[in-house]
Amino acid sequence: MKTLFYGGLLFSGYALFQGLGFIAKAYPVTSSGVSLVIFLSFTILLIFGFNNLCGYYRNDGYIDRTQTIISFAPVFALGSLIVVAIISGIYAAS
Amino acid sequence: MQQADIFGLIKWQFHEQFTKERLLMSGFALAAITGTFLPVLNPRQDRLSKAIELGYGFSSSIAFTTAAWVRQTKERIYASIDKSGLEITKTTLKGRLVVANSVEEIAAKRDLLEHIKKLPESEQYYWASAYGLQGLLSPPIEVEAREEGRLALPAAQSEFVKHSPLEPQIDWLHKLVGEMALEPEKRKHHHLCINGGSQSGKSTLFSCILALLSQAIAKLNANSKIIINLIDPKYPKTRWSITPSFIGFEQVGDGIENAVGELEDRKLRCIEAEKNGLTHPDFDRYILVLDEWDSIWGEGKGYGKSISKQDAAKIRGSVLRILKESAAYNMTLVVIGQSPLSKTSGFSRSDLNSATRVVLGNEALKWTQDPGFPFNAIVSDLQEKLNYWIKKEARCALVCPNIGQPFVEAIPRFDEAKESTNSGNEDWLERINDWISSLEEIPTKEEVNEFYYSLMGERLNAAQLKELMNYLEIVEES
């Protein structure tokens, strides 16, 4: 059930950013607000990356806190998904 | 079975809920995917429709995620229900197996019982108890109906005669004494340990054994002598057929020393004979009787001021030495005490290996209930027989020979017979005459003998019976 929950969460995120992309393109009045929300979202994601919130763990502790590429890997994946969602939203609105 | 069904029902109710939840989540997932991707796949729609579709997709997605979260929190409950169902099934199956086994066992016991019922009545009880079928078969203890036309003894007497026949009791005593009378190398029973509560008949039984032993030894060798060293700390409280050699607690040590001295002397004579190339001399039978052992030993503390702790230990050491060494020199030790338990008597099981143990009445029953009782395999059989006699208020003894199986036998009340004899010989003749005159017909020889037994506790032999019949002027019809 955990898989379904996380799957649902990811899909909801995707739908949210696609919706934001659509709104920004279809209703230009909202573009500044939407840009702000997207900017804030990316900032939060960046903070997550730096805090190594999604980093890999081993039984005896972290592999290496300073290995930024590894700690940022999930953030990159999530960021890509958001970018893809925004592009899809803009495409749907055009 | 009922429990399993209840759980089955609960499981079924939950199963319905599972299906509903699955359907709902599938619906949300489908709506979320359709609503989210329809505007992308089909962009030729007006803005409002697309916005509605996207909103619908997003809200469905949120609904799906929420449903998945709720489902996750219930996961543990579902798992425990599944586990309980499994346990119940396992228990039910085990229960069915036990029931099936019990049914088979009972059927087998009934089959066995059918075979046992075909055996002679006297053997039925033995085999029934050997196979644990006591509950299914009543012991053959019913008094046989007397033949018609013959006079029956009063019910109580008749029952006592039936259940405590004198012959078998004397038989085991004769056998025991017969073996005790043999030469040391042929003898199985070297020493005796008699235990029993107060007034259980210990001294009486020993007097009887002594009388029989004297007869048996005299029969084997008319010239042989018996030396009896009787130590009785509580004389004259106990009635003996002979006068004790050592009386009172103060003389116990002397009595034991006397026996140890005799043992040493016999040993020396044997050694000398061996040196001279001769065979061992024939010693007279020396019987050391130690009464009131429990009081002498006092659980290792001795008896008051008369026997100190050190004295008690010394006496015990000497007794053990006599137990272990004296048999070869024609010496017999008879220890008489109250409790057969090692804790009280101070003798371990191995100490009494060369002794035949006779435990009387309730003490025997207590001994069988003790975890240290050495014959656990047949304990239930022995207990049943003891209970039977105790219930009948008859004196009984558990005899554990040093070689062979233990057994339970009733013992006659020799002392009562003695008392009635002492009360006057004329008395019983009068009573027999009274009895005959109260009858409607002339009694048979056997009936007279039975009545004599009920009065005196012993039966007459053929010659005595003939004499009595002549005296009573009874002529039997041939």
Short mmCIF file of N, CA and C in Angstrom, two decimals, chain A residues 1 4-5, chain B residues 21 24-26 28 60-74:
data_model
loop_
_atom_site.label_atom_id
_atom_site.label_comp_id
_atom_site.label_asym_id
_atom_site.label_seq_id
_atom_site.Cartn_x
_atom_site.Cartn_y
_atom_site.Cartn_z
N MET A 1 0.81 -1.21 0.00
CA MET A 1 0.00 0.00 0.00
C MET A 1 0.85 1.27 0.00
N LEU A 4 1.46 2.39 -3.50
CA LEU A 4 0.31 3.09 -4.10
C LEU A 4 0.24 4.53 -3.59
N PHE A 5 0.52 4.68 -2.27
CA PHE A 5 0.45 6.02 -1.67
C PHE A 5 1.49 6.95 -2.30
N GLU B 21 -13.21 -1.16 -1.55
CA GLU B 21 -12.08 -0.22 -1.50
C GLU B 21 -11.26 -0.29 -2.79
N LEU B 24 -13.10 1.41 -5.62
CA LEU B 24 -13.08 2.87 -5.44
C LEU B 24 -11.72 3.44 -5.86
N MET B 25 -10.65 2.76 -5.43
CA MET B 25 -9.30 3.25 -5.75
C MET B 25 -9.01 3.13 -7.24
N SER B 26 -9.50 2.03 -7.82
CA SER B 26 -9.31 1.87 -9.27
C SER B 26 -10.03 3.01 -10.02
N PHE B 28 -10.71 6.05 -8.88
CA PHE B 28 -9.96 7.30 -8.68
C PHE B 28 -8.75 7.33 -9.60
N SER B 60 -9.02 13.82 -8.45
CA SER B 60 -9.08 12.34 -8.40
C SER B 60 -7.77 11.78 -7.88
N SER B 61 -6.68 12.37 -8.35
CA SER B 61 -5.35 11.92 -7.93
C SER B 61 -5.19 12.08 -6.42
N ILE B 62 -5.65 13.27 -5.93
CA ILE B 62 -5.58 13.51 -4.48
C ILE B 62 -6.44 12.48 -3.73
N ALA B 63 -7.64 12.22 -4.27
CA ALA B 63 -8.54 11.24 -3.64
C ALA B 63 -7.88 9.85 -3.60
N PHE B 64 -7.22 9.48 -4.71
CA PHE B 64 -6.54 8.18 -4.78
C PHE B 64 -5.45 8.08 -3.70
N THR B 65 -4.66 9.18 -3.62
CA THR B 65 -3.56 9.19 -2.64
C THR B 65 -4.12 9.06 -1.21
N THR B 66 -5.21 9.80 -0.94
CA THR B 66 -5.82 9.73 0.40
C THR B 66 -6.31 8.31 0.71
N ALA B 67 -6.99 7.72 -0.32
CA ALA B 67 -7.50 6.35 -0.12
C ALA B 67 -6.35 5.38 0.17
N ALA B 68 -5.24 5.57 -0.58
CA ALA B 68 -4.07 4.69 -0.37
C ALA B 68 -3.52 4.86 1.05
N TRP B 69 -3.53 6.08 1.57
CA TRP B 69 -3.04 6.38 2.93
C TRP B 69 -3.92 5.69 3.99
N VAL B 70 -5.26 5.87 3.78
CA VAL B 70 -6.20 5.25 4.73
C VAL B 70 -6.03 3.72 4.72
N ARG B 71 -5.92 3.19 3.52
CA ARG B 71 -5.75 1.73 3.37
C ARG B 71 -4.48 1.25 4.09
N GLN B 72 -3.45 2.06 3.97
CA GLN B 72 -2.17 1.70 4.59
C GLN B 72 -2.29 1.60 6.12
N THR B 73 -3.06 2.55 6.70
CA THR B 73 -3.23 2.52 8.17
C THR B 73 -4.01 1.28 8.61
N LYS B 74 -4.87 0.76 7.74
CA LYS B 74 -5.67 -0.43 8.11
C LYS B 74 -4.92 -1.72 7.87
#
